[in-house]
Each structure stands twice: as C-alpha cells, then as structure tokens.
Coordinates of C-alpha atoms in Angstrom, one line a residue:
M194 CA -12.4 -18.0 10.0
T195 CA -14.4 -18.4 6.8
T196 CA -12.9 -16.6 3.8
Y197 CA -15.6 -15.8 1.2
L198 CA -14.4 -16.1 -2.4
L199 CA -16.1 -13.3 -4.4
S200 CA -16.0 -12.1 -8.0
D201 CA -15.5 -8.6 -9.3
T202 CA -18.0 -9.4 -12.2
S203 CA -20.9 -9.6 -9.7
L204 CA -22.3 -6.4 -8.3
D205 CA -23.8 -8.4 -5.4
D206 CA -20.3 -9.6 -4.5
I207 CA -19.0 -6.0 -4.7
Y208 CA -21.7 -4.8 -2.3
F209 CA -21.1 -7.8 -0.1
A210 CA -17.4 -7.0 0.0
G211 CA -18.3 -3.4 1.0
S212 CA -20.6 -4.7 3.8
L213 CA -17.7 -6.9 5.2
L214 CA -15.4 -3.9 5.1
K215 CA -18.0 -1.6 6.8
A216 CA -18.3 -4.3 9.6
G217 CA -14.6 -3.9 10.3
E218 CA -13.3 -7.0 8.4
V219 CA -10.4 -7.3 6.1
V220 CA -11.0 -8.1 2.4
A221 CA -8.5 -8.6 -0.4
I222 CA -9.3 -6.6 -3.4
P223 CA -7.9 -6.4 -7.0
T224 CA -6.2 -3.3 -8.2
E225 CA -4.2 -2.5 -11.4
T226 CA -0.9 -2.9 -9.4
V227 CA -1.2 -5.9 -7.1
Y228 CA -4.0 -7.3 -4.8
G229 CA -4.5 -5.2 -1.7
L230 CA -5.5 -6.2 1.8
A231 CA -8.2 -3.6 2.5
A232 CA -9.8 -2.3 5.7
V233 CA -11.7 0.9 6.6
L234 CA -9.8 3.7 8.3
K235 CA -10.5 2.6 11.9
T236 CA -7.8 1.5 14.3
E237 CA -9.5 -1.9 15.1
A238 CA -10.0 -2.8 11.5
V239 CA -6.5 -1.8 10.4
E240 CA -5.0 -3.8 13.3
K241 CA -6.5 -6.9 11.5
I242 CA -4.4 -6.1 8.4
F243 CA -1.2 -6.1 10.5
K244 CA -2.2 -9.3 12.2
A245 CA -3.1 -11.1 8.9
K246 CA 0.1 -10.0 7.2
G247 CA 2.4 -10.3 10.2
R248 CA 3.5 -6.8 9.3
P249 CA 5.8 -4.6 11.4
A250 CA 4.0 -1.7 13.0
D251 CA 6.5 0.9 11.8
N252 CA 5.7 0.1 8.1
P253 CA 3.1 2.6 7.0
L254 CA 0.1 1.7 4.8
I255 CA -1.3 3.4 1.6
V256 CA -4.7 4.9 1.8
H257 CA -6.8 4.2 -1.3
V258 CA -9.5 6.7 -2.4
S259 CA -12.1 6.6 -5.2
N260 CA -11.5 10.1 -6.5
E261 CA -9.4 13.3 -6.1
E262 CA -12.0 15.1 -4.0
E263 CA -12.0 12.2 -1.5
A264 CA -8.2 12.6 -1.0
E265 CA -8.8 16.0 0.5
L266 CA -10.6 14.4 3.4
Y267 CA -7.5 12.6 4.5
A268 CA -4.5 14.7 3.2
H269 CA -3.7 18.4 2.8
V270 CA -3.7 18.7 -0.9
N271 CA -2.7 22.3 -1.1
S272 CA 0.2 22.4 -3.5
R273 CA 0.2 22.9 -7.3
V274 CA 2.6 20.0 -7.6
A275 CA 0.2 17.6 -5.9
K276 CA -2.8 18.8 -8.0
A277 CA -0.7 18.5 -11.2
L278 CA 0.3 14.9 -10.4
M279 CA -3.3 14.0 -9.6
N280 CA -4.6 15.5 -12.8
R281 CA -2.0 13.7 -14.9
F282 CA -1.7 10.3 -13.2
W283 CA -4.9 9.7 -11.3
P284 CA -6.7 7.3 -11.3
G285 CA -3.5 5.3 -11.7
P286 CA -0.5 3.6 -10.1
L287 CA 1.0 6.7 -8.4
T288 CA 1.0 7.3 -4.6
L289 CA 1.6 10.7 -3.2
V290 CA 3.0 11.3 0.3
L291 CA 1.3 14.4 1.7
P292 CA 0.7 16.0 5.1
K293 CA -2.0 14.0 6.8
K294 CA -5.3 15.1 8.4
N295 CA -6.6 13.8 11.7
T296 CA -9.1 11.7 9.8
V297 CA -6.3 9.1 9.3
P298 CA -5.6 7.0 12.4
D299 CA -1.9 6.9 13.5
I300 CA -1.8 3.1 13.0
V301 CA -2.1 3.7 9.2
T302 CA 0.8 6.1 9.0
A303 CA 3.1 4.4 11.6
G304 CA 2.7 7.6 13.7
L305 CA 4.1 9.9 11.0
D306 CA 2.5 13.3 10.2
T307 CA 2.3 12.3 6.5
V308 CA 0.0 9.9 4.7
A309 CA 0.6 7.9 1.5
I310 CA -2.5 8.1 -0.7
R311 CA -3.6 7.1 -4.2
C312 CA -6.6 6.6 -6.4
P313 CA -6.4 3.2 -8.2
S314 CA -7.4 3.0 -11.9
H315 CA -9.0 -0.4 -11.4
Q316 CA -12.8 0.4 -11.7
R317 CA -13.9 -2.4 -9.4
A318 CA -11.4 -1.3 -6.7
R319 CA -13.0 2.2 -6.7
E320 CA -16.5 0.7 -6.6
I321 CA -15.5 -1.4 -3.5
I322 CA -14.1 1.8 -1.9
R323 CA -17.5 3.5 -2.4
A324 CA -19.4 0.4 -1.3
A325 CA -17.3 0.4 1.9
G326 CA -18.3 4.0 2.6
G327 CA -15.0 5.7 2.0
A328 CA -11.2 5.3 1.9
L329 CA -9.4 2.0 2.6
A330 CA -6.0 1.2 3.9
A331 CA -4.6 -1.5 1.7
P332 CA -1.1 -2.9 1.6
S333 CA -0.3 -5.9 -0.7
A334 CA -2.4 -9.0 0.2
N335 CA 0.4 -11.3 1.2
R336 CA 2.3 -12.3 4.3
S337 CA 4.8 -9.6 5.2
G338 CA 8.0 -9.8 3.2
S339 CA 6.8 -12.5 0.8
I340 CA 6.0 -12.3 -2.9
S341 CA 3.3 -9.9 -3.7
P342 CA 0.1 -11.3 -5.2
T343 CA -1.1 -10.6 -8.8
T344 CA -3.8 -13.2 -8.9
A345 CA -6.6 -14.2 -6.4
G346 CA -4.9 -17.6 -6.2
H347 CA -1.8 -16.0 -4.8
V348 CA -3.9 -14.3 -2.2
Y349 CA -5.7 -17.5 -1.3
D350 CA -2.5 -19.4 -0.7
D351 CA -1.4 -16.8 1.9
M352 CA -4.6 -15.5 3.4
N353 CA -7.3 -18.2 3.3
G354 CA -8.7 -18.5 6.8
H355 CA -7.1 -15.2 7.9
I356 CA -9.3 -12.6 6.3
A357 CA -13.1 -12.3 5.6
G358 CA -13.0 -12.3 1.8
I359 CA -11.1 -12.3 -1.5
V360 CA -12.5 -10.5 -4.5
N361 CA -11.2 -12.2 -7.7
G362 CA -10.4 -9.7 -10.4
G363 CA -8.1 -11.8 -12.5
M364 CA -4.5 -11.0 -13.1
C365 CA -3.3 -7.5 -12.3
K366 CA -2.5 -5.5 -15.4
V367 CA 0.6 -3.5 -14.0
G368 CA 2.0 -6.2 -11.8
V369 CA 4.1 -4.2 -9.4
E370 CA 3.2 -1.8 -6.6
S371 CA 2.6 1.8 -7.3
T372 CA 5.2 4.5 -7.7
V373 CA 5.6 6.5 -4.5
I374 CA 6.7 10.2 -4.5
D375 CA 7.1 12.3 -1.4
L376 CA 5.8 15.9 -1.8
T377 CA 6.5 17.1 1.8
G378 CA 10.1 18.1 1.3
A379 CA 11.9 21.0 -0.5
R380 CA 11.9 18.9 -3.7
P381 CA 9.7 16.0 -4.8
R382 CA 11.5 12.7 -3.8
L383 CA 10.9 9.3 -5.4
L384 CA 10.6 6.7 -2.6
R385 CA 9.6 3.7 -4.7
P386 CA 9.7 3.2 -8.5
G387 CA 6.8 1.8 -10.3
F388 CA 4.9 1.9 -13.6
V389 CA 5.0 5.7 -13.4
T390 CA 8.7 6.2 -14.0
A391 CA 11.2 8.8 -12.8
E392 CA 11.4 10.0 -16.4
D393 CA 7.6 10.5 -16.5
L394 CA 7.7 12.5 -13.3
R395 CA 10.6 14.7 -14.6
I396 CA 8.6 15.6 -17.7
L397 CA 6.0 17.1 -15.4
L398 CA 8.0 18.3 -12.4
G399 CA 11.5 18.9 -13.7
Q400 CA 14.1 17.8 -11.2
I401 CA 13.2 15.2 -8.6
E402 CA 15.4 13.4 -6.0
I403 CA 15.8 9.6 -5.8
D404 CA 15.8 8.2 -2.3
E405 CA 18.7 6.0 -1.4
A406 CA 16.3 3.2 -0.4
V407 CA 15.5 2.6 -4.0
T408 CA 18.8 1.0 -4.6
K409 CA 20.3 0.4 -1.1
P410 CA 19.1 -1.3 2.1
V411 CA 17.5 0.9 4.8
G412 CA 19.0 0.7 8.3
A413 CA 17.0 -1.1 11.0
D414 CA 16.6 2.1 13.1
E415 CA 15.7 4.4 10.2
A416 CA 12.1 5.7 9.9
V417 CA 10.5 5.3 6.5
R418 CA 7.8 7.4 4.9
A419 CA 6.3 4.8 2.6
P420 CA 5.8 1.1 2.2
G421 CA 8.5 -1.1 0.6
M422 CA 11.4 1.0 1.8
K423 CA 12.4 -1.1 4.8
Y424 CA 12.9 -4.8 5.5
K425 CA 13.2 -7.6 3.0
H426 CA 10.2 -7.5 0.6
Y427 CA 8.7 -9.4 -2.3
A428 CA 10.8 -12.5 -1.4
P429 CA 10.2 -16.2 -2.3
K430 CA 10.7 -18.9 0.3
T431 CA 13.6 -20.2 -1.8
P432 CA 16.9 -18.3 -1.5
L433 CA 17.2 -15.7 -4.3
T434 CA 20.3 -14.1 -5.8
I435 CA 20.7 -11.5 -8.5
L436 CA 23.0 -12.4 -11.4
A437 CA 24.7 -9.4 -12.9
G438 CA 27.1 -9.1 -15.9
P439 CA 26.9 -10.4 -19.4
P440 CA 24.5 -13.4 -20.0
E441 CA 27.2 -15.7 -21.4
Y442 CA 29.0 -15.5 -18.1
A443 CA 25.8 -15.9 -16.1
A444 CA 25.2 -19.1 -18.1
S445 CA 28.7 -20.4 -17.3
F446 CA 28.2 -19.7 -13.6
L447 CA 24.8 -21.5 -13.5
W448 CA 26.1 -24.6 -15.3
A449 CA 28.7 -24.9 -12.5
Q450 CA 26.1 -24.9 -9.7
P451 CA 25.1 -28.2 -8.2
G452 CA 21.6 -29.2 -7.3
K453 CA 18.3 -28.0 -8.8
N454 CA 18.3 -24.3 -9.7
V455 CA 15.9 -21.9 -11.4
V456 CA 17.0 -18.8 -13.4
I457 CA 14.5 -16.1 -14.3
C458 CA 15.8 -14.4 -17.4
F459 CA 14.9 -12.2 -20.4
E460 CA 13.5 -13.6 -23.7
L461 CA 16.6 -12.8 -25.7
E462 CA 18.8 -14.5 -23.2
L463 CA 17.3 -17.9 -23.7
L464 CA 19.9 -18.6 -26.4
F465 CA 22.7 -18.2 -23.9
F466 CA 21.2 -20.9 -21.7
E467 CA 20.9 -23.2 -24.7
V468 CA 17.2 -23.5 -24.4
P469 CA 15.9 -25.0 -27.6
S470 CA 12.7 -22.8 -27.7
A471 CA 11.0 -20.0 -25.9
E472 CA 8.7 -22.3 -23.9
E473 CA 8.6 -21.7 -20.2
G474 CA 9.9 -24.1 -17.6
I475 CA 12.1 -26.3 -19.8
I476 CA 14.4 -28.5 -17.8
V477 CA 17.9 -28.7 -19.4
E478 CA 20.2 -31.5 -18.2
K479 CA 23.8 -30.5 -17.8
P480 CA 26.8 -32.3 -16.3
V481 CA 26.5 -30.4 -13.0
G482 CA 23.1 -30.0 -11.5
E483 CA 19.7 -29.3 -13.1
L484 CA 18.7 -25.9 -14.4
I485 CA 15.1 -24.7 -15.0
V486 CA 14.9 -21.6 -17.2
L487 CA 11.9 -19.2 -17.0
N488 CA 11.6 -16.3 -19.4
Y489 CA 9.7 -13.4 -17.8
G490 CA 9.6 -11.0 -20.7
K491 CA 11.6 -8.7 -22.9
E492 CA 14.3 -6.5 -21.4
N493 CA 13.5 -3.6 -23.8
E494 CA 9.8 -3.9 -22.9
P495 CA 9.8 -3.5 -19.1
E496 CA 6.0 -3.5 -18.9
T497 CA 6.2 -7.2 -19.7
L498 CA 8.7 -7.7 -16.9
M499 CA 6.6 -5.8 -14.4
R500 CA 3.4 -7.7 -15.4
N501 CA 5.1 -11.1 -15.1
L502 CA 7.7 -10.6 -12.3
Y503 CA 5.7 -11.8 -9.2
S504 CA 3.9 -14.6 -11.2
Y505 CA 7.3 -16.0 -12.2
L506 CA 8.7 -15.7 -8.7
H507 CA 5.7 -17.7 -7.5
K508 CA 6.2 -20.2 -10.3
A509 CA 9.9 -20.6 -9.4
D510 CA 9.1 -21.1 -5.7
M511 CA 6.5 -23.8 -6.5
L512 CA 9.2 -25.8 -8.3
K513 CA 11.0 -26.1 -4.9
P514 CA 14.5 -25.6 -6.2
D515 CA 17.6 -25.3 -4.1
H516 CA 18.2 -21.7 -5.4
I517 CA 16.6 -19.1 -7.6
Y518 CA 18.7 -16.7 -9.7
A519 CA 17.3 -13.7 -11.5
R520 CA 18.5 -11.3 -14.2
I521 CA 17.6 -7.7 -13.7
P522 CA 17.1 -5.0 -16.4
E523 CA 18.8 -1.6 -16.6
T524 CA 17.6 0.8 -13.9
K525 CA 15.9 3.2 -16.3
G526 CA 12.3 3.7 -17.2
G527 CA 10.1 0.8 -16.0
G528 CA 13.2 -1.3 -15.5
A529 CA 13.9 0.6 -12.3
A530 CA 10.8 -0.8 -10.7
V531 CA 11.7 -4.4 -11.6
A532 CA 15.3 -4.0 -10.5
N533 CA 14.1 -2.5 -7.2
R534 CA 11.7 -5.3 -6.4
L535 CA 14.3 -8.0 -7.3
L536 CA 17.1 -6.4 -5.2
K537 CA 14.7 -6.1 -2.2
A538 CA 13.6 -9.7 -2.7
A539 CA 17.2 -10.9 -2.8
G540 CA 18.2 -8.8 0.2
F541 CA 20.5 -7.0 -2.1
E542 CA 22.6 -10.2 -2.7
V543 CA 24.2 -9.8 -6.1
I544 CA 26.8 -12.0 -7.8
D545 CA 28.9 -10.9 -10.8
P546 CA 29.5 -14.2 -12.6
L547 CA 32.7 -12.9 -14.2
D548 CA 34.3 -12.0 -10.9
Y549 CA 33.1 -15.4 -9.5
I550 CA 34.6 -17.4 -12.3
C551 CA 37.9 -15.6 -12.2
E552 CA 38.1 -16.0 -8.4
N553 CA 36.9 -19.6 -8.1
I554 CA 37.9 -21.3 -11.4
G555 CA 41.1 -19.3 -12.1
Y556 CA 40.6 -18.5 -15.8
G557 CA 41.8 -15.0 -15.0
E558 CA 43.2 -13.2 -18.0
D559 CA 41.8 -15.7 -20.5
I560 CA 38.2 -14.8 -19.7
I561 CA 38.9 -11.1 -19.4
S562 CA 40.3 -11.0 -22.9
L563 CA 37.4 -12.7 -24.5

C-alpha cells in the first residue's frame, strides 16, 4: 500500500491524516514520548495496528485523548486520585489505568476490564486526535519488540508500505514511552517508569507500589495491565547485553572481546574507554577486536539519556556490529525509565565485568584488592 509522508507543520496534512484515520486506516503520529501507530477505536481499524506491528493480541494498547473531558467518554474517572494526576500531569507523558467503559472495544484492552489512557502534550498529536473525530489507540510505531521510533525516519524504516501515512513531527522531546500507573487497585501501582518519575508521583500521592515487571521478566502465562510489561521490547536486531559494575572493569571486559562491538555509555565514561574526545562513533583500534563507542548523554541528567536512548540503539544497530553493550544509570528518578527499557531490550541479560574477569582470566584477589 502507499504510505503518505505528511508534515505536522501543514494544517492540510493534519486534516488529511484525520481523514485517513476516520476511514479506518492506520497513521503514525508524533507525540512527545515516541511516535505512535494510531487508529480510531473501532475493531476493524485497531486490527490493522496489530497486523502492521505483528503485535501479540494479549498486549493492550493505550488510548490517546485530546483533553481530560474526553477521557471520561472511555474510562470511569471517578476517583480524586485520577483527577489529581490529570490536573498535575496532563497533557503529558503519564498514562492512567482506569476501569473502562463499553465505548472501548475489547481488542484495545486485550479483553481486560481496564483501559490505559493518556492525553499527550504534543499539540499536533491532539490536533490529529480532534481531526480524526475522537480518541485514538496508539502503541509505538515500530514492529513489535523492536526499537521504538523517535523520528519519522525510524517509522519509515519499519512501516513504509504497511500503513496509510506517517506524520513527520521531528525528533520526540521526551524519547521514551509514557509512565503508566494503575489506579484500579487498593494502592496506586507503577507499571512502567517514564519521564514522570516514581518520586514525582510520591510527592502527589504518598506511597505507591512498584510492579515487579519494572525490573524483572513477566511470565509467559501472566496477564498484563499495560503495554511494555510483557515480552522482549525495544530491542535492536543485534544482540544486546547490559554491562554492570565500575566503568574501568567494563572497559577491560570490552577490550577482551573479539569482533566488532559497540558500547553505549555515559559522557563521563569516555575517559575509561580511552576515547580521545567526546565525538560520537569514534572507532578505537585495540589488540583484540574493534570497539565503537557511543556517548548517549550524562548519567546525572537522565533527561538526556531518555531523549537519546532509542536514537543511539538505532545508530548502533545500523553499524552492524557483532554485539552491542550498554551502560545503564541508577534506577532512581528518570534513570529508572532508561534502565527499564535497556533491561527489556537485552532480555534482562546482564554481565558484571568484574565477576567475568575473575572467573575467566583468573586475576582473582589482585583485581578485588584494587
């Protein structure tokens, strides 16, 4: 099928995107988080999302609305907590899981009696929702399980010929999917970390629970209440492994790896990998193998890591290495969202270089005592 390339700076293109959506087609739209693969809330239209993504049917979608009042058409917004969160964080990158109304087809919620819903802060996204005549289901605009798209080019690479249109809104400002919090239990429960942090939520709500799926794999038979909790997500085509531990040991581990490898690290770690400057993509020759070092931001400024994460995973994949390694930040504040995405992308495969060196090279006590 023909995929129309549209611009979010053209009102004609916005209205055309709305007309495609009204006709039951799927259109990729920009948001502040990542690009979304949008369709109106009709079973036949939403089925096209699942087909284009190759997405499992038991993975629910997020409903996107243009304002708080519209949310009440699709969810029971009858708690003070829900209204307080909407007043504080909407429009914005926060998704609420609420009891659903019959206006939401079961295909959107994977048959659950709850719906995940949010109002994006991206102005053009809200205009497209209005042009389409109402709420849109919109997961990330990539093949299921692969790296999420933060540019229209990322979407084009995955979806050209599979969807009706792509609205180009430039690079997404946040860069990772929305925070998801479940309000249907006895206590608010964080299902997916994002730009709105657990600390932000606690300031408003007091105590919240953190779902185990944030830091651990979900069992194949377990039902999930929001996207991103189950299956391997956000993953490049190249095998990806998380490198834990001090950066000096990570560097020692990497220099011992044969072949062509990429490491995605923090700005202040460049020194440990002996990179002569902060330029991106410098190839450093070493006796064993070849290492390409990519700096995706400052560990103490997790907003930079969130904004750059998926772009750098795409860059690393395009280099066609044998393996990608990534450094993850501390799991507090915005760092929790980055760590969550990288752990999911790596299938929770983590190597501690110090343990590896001790076991495989036999330095033992000499290294431990350094």
